[in-house]
Amino acid sequence: MPDVSTPRTAFVLGGGGLLGAAEVGMLRALLESGVVPDLVIGSSIGAANGALVAQDPTLEGLARLEALWSDADEGPFAGTWYERAATVAKTAVRTRTALYTADALEDLLRRQLRTERIEDLSVPFQCCAASVERAEEHWFDSGPIIPAVLASSAVPGLFPAYEIDGEHFVDGGIVNSIPLDRARKAGAARVFVLQVGRIEQPLSPPSNPLEVGLVAFEIARRARFAASLRRAAELELEVHVLPTGGSAPRYNDRAALGYSDTSLIPQRIALAYNASTAYLQDRGIGR
């Protein structure tokens, strides 16, 4: 663990692909309320969002993250249906395990990140990835930022495992989708959890073969976070799970599988901003 001088306030940003746009609205609500992190922790898309806010946790700095999301049409899933199909076919043949490369996401990150190493960010930052060889979670808290974020965001099947120093990593959400425990262990007194909306929805028994896998994954994802919340409550840790405003499709909705649809990004940002602003005001947090 890096020396974070016992952070007072931590931001924990969870995973969820393009649903992570909601976290941008939450970050604006927090920063406008005068809530600034002493530590930023991210997993999957939360690693990308977290790296940008750790770089410059101000409204001016947030503009760089908003620019990244406004350029999402130029990201990994860019192009017409025909162009995307051609990309998928070529990548699948070349990698045998993935539909896309991480090149476009890397380009988006390079446009907005002005710092190359994690330890040079304005706020201490950590992100989680899953090590293939060790079959366990791995934390990046120093070294080059972009490889760490790409490792944390390597969704199995969509992107190939990301190799760093001979070790292969896949999406951090596989092992720790919302890493609240990491903030607790770092000694944070107050934690704001930025999530993408899945945990806001009740689960039901599966009713078809597709839902079997979806429900099983949701149980695994939520069980760890629920246990983390219980441990935080036992220690009287102040935890705020910010709302999305209902911007996420239901876990069993066909739209939940639309991993490449960028059309709802502005709506998700706006809904989460409004809902999180109201949440903070209701609790008298910030200015």
Coordinates of C-alpha atoms in Angstrom, one line a residue:
M1 CA 0.0 0.0 0.0
P2 CA 1.3 3.5 -0.8
D3 CA 1.7 6.1 1.8
V4 CA -1.6 8.1 1.5
S5 CA -1.2 9.8 4.8
T6 CA -4.4 8.3 6.1
P7 CA -6.8 9.7 3.6
R8 CA -9.9 11.5 5.0
T9 CA -12.0 11.1 1.8
A10 CA -11.7 8.4 -0.8
F11 CA -13.5 8.0 -4.1
V12 CA -14.2 4.4 -5.2
L13 CA -15.2 4.0 -8.8
G14 CA -16.6 0.7 -10.0
G15 CA -16.8 -1.0 -13.3
G16 CA -19.5 -1.3 -15.9
G17 CA -18.3 -0.4 -19.4
L18 CA -20.2 2.5 -21.1
L19 CA -22.5 2.7 -18.1
G20 CA -19.4 4.3 -16.4
A21 CA -20.6 7.6 -18.0
A22 CA -22.8 7.9 -14.9
E23 CA -19.6 8.3 -12.8
V24 CA -18.8 11.5 -14.7
G25 CA -22.0 13.1 -13.5
M26 CA -21.3 11.9 -10.0
L27 CA -17.8 13.4 -10.1
R28 CA -19.2 16.8 -11.2
A29 CA -21.8 16.7 -8.4
L30 CA -19.0 16.0 -5.8
L31 CA -16.6 18.6 -7.1
E32 CA -19.3 21.3 -7.4
S33 CA -20.2 20.5 -3.7
G34 CA -16.6 21.0 -2.7
V35 CA -15.9 17.3 -2.0
V36 CA -12.3 16.5 -3.1
P37 CA -10.6 13.1 -2.7
D38 CA -7.5 12.3 -0.8
L39 CA -7.4 8.9 -2.5
V40 CA -8.9 7.6 -5.7
I41 CA -9.5 3.8 -6.3
G42 CA -10.9 2.4 -9.5
S43 CA -11.7 -0.9 -11.2
S44 CA -12.4 -1.4 -14.9
I45 CA -14.0 1.7 -16.5
G46 CA -13.7 3.2 -13.0
A47 CA -9.9 3.0 -13.4
A48 CA -10.1 5.2 -16.5
N49 CA -12.4 7.7 -14.8
G50 CA -10.4 7.6 -11.6
A51 CA -7.1 8.3 -13.3
L52 CA -8.5 11.4 -14.9
V53 CA -9.9 12.8 -11.6
A54 CA -6.7 11.9 -9.7
Q55 CA -4.8 13.8 -12.3
D56 CA -6.6 17.1 -11.5
P57 CA -9.5 16.8 -9.0
T58 CA -11.0 20.2 -9.9
L59 CA -13.9 21.2 -12.2
E60 CA -11.3 22.3 -14.7
G61 CA -9.6 18.9 -14.6
L62 CA -13.0 17.2 -14.9
A63 CA -13.4 18.8 -18.3
R64 CA -10.7 16.5 -19.6
L65 CA -12.7 13.5 -18.4
E66 CA -15.8 14.9 -20.0
A67 CA -13.8 15.4 -23.2
L68 CA -12.8 11.8 -23.2
W69 CA -16.4 10.6 -22.9
S70 CA -17.5 13.1 -25.6
D71 CA -15.0 11.4 -27.9
A72 CA -16.3 8.0 -27.1
D73 CA -17.6 7.6 -30.7
E74 CA -13.9 7.5 -31.7
G75 CA -13.2 4.8 -29.2
P76 CA -12.9 1.0 -29.5
F77 CA -16.4 0.6 -30.9
A78 CA -16.3 3.4 -33.5
G79 CA -17.5 3.1 -37.1
T80 CA -20.5 2.0 -39.0
W81 CA -22.0 -1.4 -38.4
Y82 CA -20.1 -2.7 -41.4
E83 CA -16.8 -1.2 -40.2
R84 CA -17.3 -2.7 -36.7
A85 CA -18.1 -6.1 -38.2
A86 CA -14.9 -6.0 -40.3
T87 CA -12.9 -4.9 -37.2
V88 CA -14.4 -7.7 -35.1
A89 CA -13.7 -10.3 -37.8
K90 CA -10.0 -9.3 -38.2
T91 CA -9.3 -9.0 -34.5
A92 CA -11.0 -12.3 -33.7
V93 CA -8.9 -14.1 -36.3
R94 CA -5.7 -12.4 -35.1
T95 CA -6.2 -12.8 -31.4
R96 CA -8.5 -15.8 -31.3
T97 CA -9.8 -14.5 -27.9
A98 CA -11.1 -11.0 -28.5
L99 CA -13.3 -8.9 -30.7
Y100 CA -11.4 -5.6 -30.3
T101 CA -8.0 -4.3 -29.6
A102 CA -7.2 -1.7 -26.8
D103 CA -5.6 0.7 -29.3
A104 CA -8.5 3.1 -29.6
L105 CA -9.0 3.3 -25.8
E106 CA -5.3 3.9 -25.4
D107 CA -5.4 6.8 -27.9
L108 CA -8.3 8.4 -26.0
L109 CA -6.4 8.1 -22.7
R110 CA -3.2 9.6 -24.2
R111 CA -5.2 12.6 -25.4
Q112 CA -6.3 13.5 -21.9
L113 CA -3.7 12.2 -19.5
R114 CA -0.8 14.7 -19.0
T115 CA 1.0 12.6 -16.5
E116 CA 2.8 9.3 -17.4
R117 CA 3.2 7.7 -14.0
I118 CA 0.7 7.0 -11.2
E119 CA 3.0 8.4 -8.5
D120 CA 3.0 11.8 -10.3
L121 CA -0.7 12.3 -10.2
S122 CA -2.1 15.1 -8.0
V123 CA -4.0 12.5 -5.7
P124 CA -2.8 9.0 -4.8
F125 CA -4.5 6.5 -7.2
Q126 CA -4.8 2.8 -7.3
C127 CA -6.6 0.5 -9.8
C128 CA -7.3 -3.2 -9.8
A129 CA -6.9 -5.9 -12.5
A130 CA -7.2 -9.7 -12.4
S131 CA -3.9 -11.6 -12.9
V132 CA -4.4 -14.6 -15.2
E133 CA -1.3 -16.5 -14.1
R134 CA -1.9 -15.9 -10.4
A135 CA -5.7 -16.1 -10.5
E136 CA -6.0 -13.2 -8.1
E137 CA -6.5 -9.4 -8.0
H138 CA -3.5 -7.2 -8.6
W139 CA -3.2 -3.6 -7.6
F140 CA -1.4 -0.9 -9.5
D141 CA -0.3 2.0 -7.3
S142 CA 2.9 3.1 -9.1
G143 CA 4.4 2.9 -12.5
P144 CA 3.0 3.9 -15.9
I145 CA -0.7 4.9 -15.8
I146 CA -2.0 3.9 -19.2
P147 CA -0.9 0.2 -19.1
A148 CA -2.4 -0.1 -15.6
V149 CA -5.7 1.3 -16.8
L150 CA -5.8 -0.8 -19.9
A151 CA -5.1 -3.9 -17.8
S152 CA -7.9 -3.0 -15.5
S153 CA -10.3 -2.5 -18.4
A154 CA -9.5 -5.6 -20.4
V155 CA -13.0 -7.1 -20.5
P156 CA -12.6 -10.8 -21.4
G157 CA -13.9 -11.6 -24.8
L158 CA -14.1 -7.9 -25.9
F159 CA -10.4 -7.1 -25.4
P160 CA -7.4 -9.5 -25.2
A161 CA -5.6 -10.0 -21.9
Y162 CA -3.2 -7.1 -21.4
E163 CA 0.4 -8.1 -20.9
I164 CA 2.8 -6.3 -18.5
D165 CA 6.3 -7.7 -17.8
G166 CA 5.2 -11.2 -19.0
E167 CA 2.1 -11.3 -16.9
H168 CA -1.4 -11.2 -18.4
F169 CA -4.2 -9.2 -16.9
V170 CA -8.0 -9.0 -17.5
D171 CA -10.7 -6.7 -16.3
G172 CA -10.6 -5.8 -12.6
G173 CA -14.4 -6.2 -12.3
I174 CA -13.9 -9.9 -12.5
V175 CA -12.3 -10.0 -9.0
N176 CA -13.4 -6.7 -7.4
S177 CA -16.0 -4.7 -9.2
I178 CA -16.5 -2.0 -6.5
P179 CA -13.4 -2.1 -4.4
L180 CA -14.8 -0.5 -1.2
D181 CA -12.6 -2.7 1.0
R182 CA -9.5 -1.2 -0.5
A183 CA -10.4 2.3 0.7
R184 CA -11.3 0.9 4.2
K185 CA -7.9 -0.8 4.4
A186 CA -6.2 2.4 3.4
G187 CA -7.7 4.0 6.4
A188 CA -10.2 6.3 4.8
A189 CA -12.7 7.9 7.1
R190 CA -15.3 8.8 4.4
V191 CA -15.9 7.0 1.1
F192 CA -18.0 8.0 -1.8
V193 CA -18.9 5.0 -4.0
L194 CA -19.4 5.8 -7.7
Q195 CA -21.2 2.9 -9.3
V196 CA -23.0 2.3 -12.6
G197 CA -26.5 1.4 -11.4
R198 CA -26.6 -2.4 -11.4
I199 CA -26.6 -2.7 -7.6
E200 CA -29.7 -0.4 -7.5
Q201 CA -31.8 -3.1 -9.2
P202 CA -33.3 -6.1 -7.4
L203 CA -32.5 -9.6 -8.7
S204 CA -35.1 -12.2 -9.7
P205 CA -34.6 -15.9 -10.4
P206 CA -33.6 -16.5 -14.1
S207 CA -36.4 -17.2 -16.5
N208 CA -34.4 -18.2 -19.6
P209 CA -30.9 -19.6 -20.4
L210 CA -29.4 -16.2 -21.0
E211 CA -30.5 -14.9 -17.6
V212 CA -28.8 -17.9 -15.8
G213 CA -25.4 -16.4 -16.6
L214 CA -26.5 -12.8 -16.0
V215 CA -28.0 -13.6 -12.6
A216 CA -25.0 -15.7 -11.5
F217 CA -22.6 -12.9 -12.4
E218 CA -24.7 -10.3 -10.6
I219 CA -24.8 -12.4 -7.5
A220 CA -21.0 -12.8 -7.5
R221 CA -20.5 -9.1 -8.1
R222 CA -23.0 -7.9 -5.5
A223 CA -22.1 -10.4 -2.8
R224 CA -18.6 -9.1 -2.4
F225 CA -19.8 -5.5 -2.3
A226 CA -22.5 -6.3 0.2
A227 CA -19.9 -7.9 2.4
S228 CA -17.7 -4.8 2.1
L229 CA -20.6 -2.6 3.2
R230 CA -21.2 -4.8 6.2
R231 CA -17.5 -4.6 7.3
A232 CA -17.6 -0.8 6.8
A233 CA -20.7 -0.5 8.9
E234 CA -19.1 -2.6 11.7
L235 CA -16.2 -0.1 11.8
E236 CA -18.6 2.9 11.5
L237 CA -16.9 4.0 8.3
E238 CA -18.9 6.7 6.6
V239 CA -20.0 5.4 3.2
H240 CA -22.1 7.1 0.5
V241 CA -23.2 5.1 -2.5
L242 CA -24.1 7.7 -5.0
P243 CA -27.2 7.2 -7.2
T244 CA -27.3 7.0 -11.0
G245 CA -30.8 8.4 -11.4
G246 CA -32.0 5.2 -13.0
S247 CA -29.8 5.5 -16.1
A248 CA -28.8 1.8 -16.3
P249 CA -30.9 -0.8 -18.2
R250 CA -32.0 -3.7 -16.1
Y251 CA -29.5 -6.5 -15.8
N252 CA -31.7 -8.9 -17.8
D253 CA -32.7 -6.3 -20.4
R254 CA -31.5 -6.9 -23.9
A255 CA -30.1 -3.3 -23.8
A256 CA -27.8 -4.3 -21.0
L257 CA -25.8 -6.3 -23.6
G258 CA -25.4 -3.2 -25.9
Y259 CA -21.7 -2.7 -24.9
S260 CA -21.0 -0.5 -28.0
D261 CA -24.0 1.9 -27.8
T262 CA -22.6 5.4 -27.0
S263 CA -25.9 7.3 -27.8
L264 CA -27.0 7.4 -24.1
I265 CA -23.8 8.8 -22.7
P266 CA -25.1 12.4 -22.3
Q267 CA -28.3 11.2 -20.7
R268 CA -26.5 8.9 -18.2
I269 CA -24.1 11.8 -17.2
A270 CA -27.0 14.2 -16.7
L271 CA -29.2 11.8 -14.7
A272 CA -26.4 10.8 -12.4
Y273 CA -25.4 14.4 -11.9
N274 CA -28.9 15.5 -10.9
A275 CA -29.5 12.5 -8.6
S276 CA -26.1 12.8 -6.9
T277 CA -26.5 16.5 -6.5
A278 CA -29.8 16.0 -4.7
Y279 CA -28.3 13.2 -2.6
L280 CA -25.5 15.4 -1.4
Q281 CA -27.8 18.3 -0.7
D282 CA -30.3 16.2 1.2
R283 CA -27.4 15.0 3.5
G284 CA -25.8 18.4 3.9
I285 CA -22.6 17.3 2.3
G286 CA -20.3 19.9 0.8
R287 CA -21.0 23.6 0.3

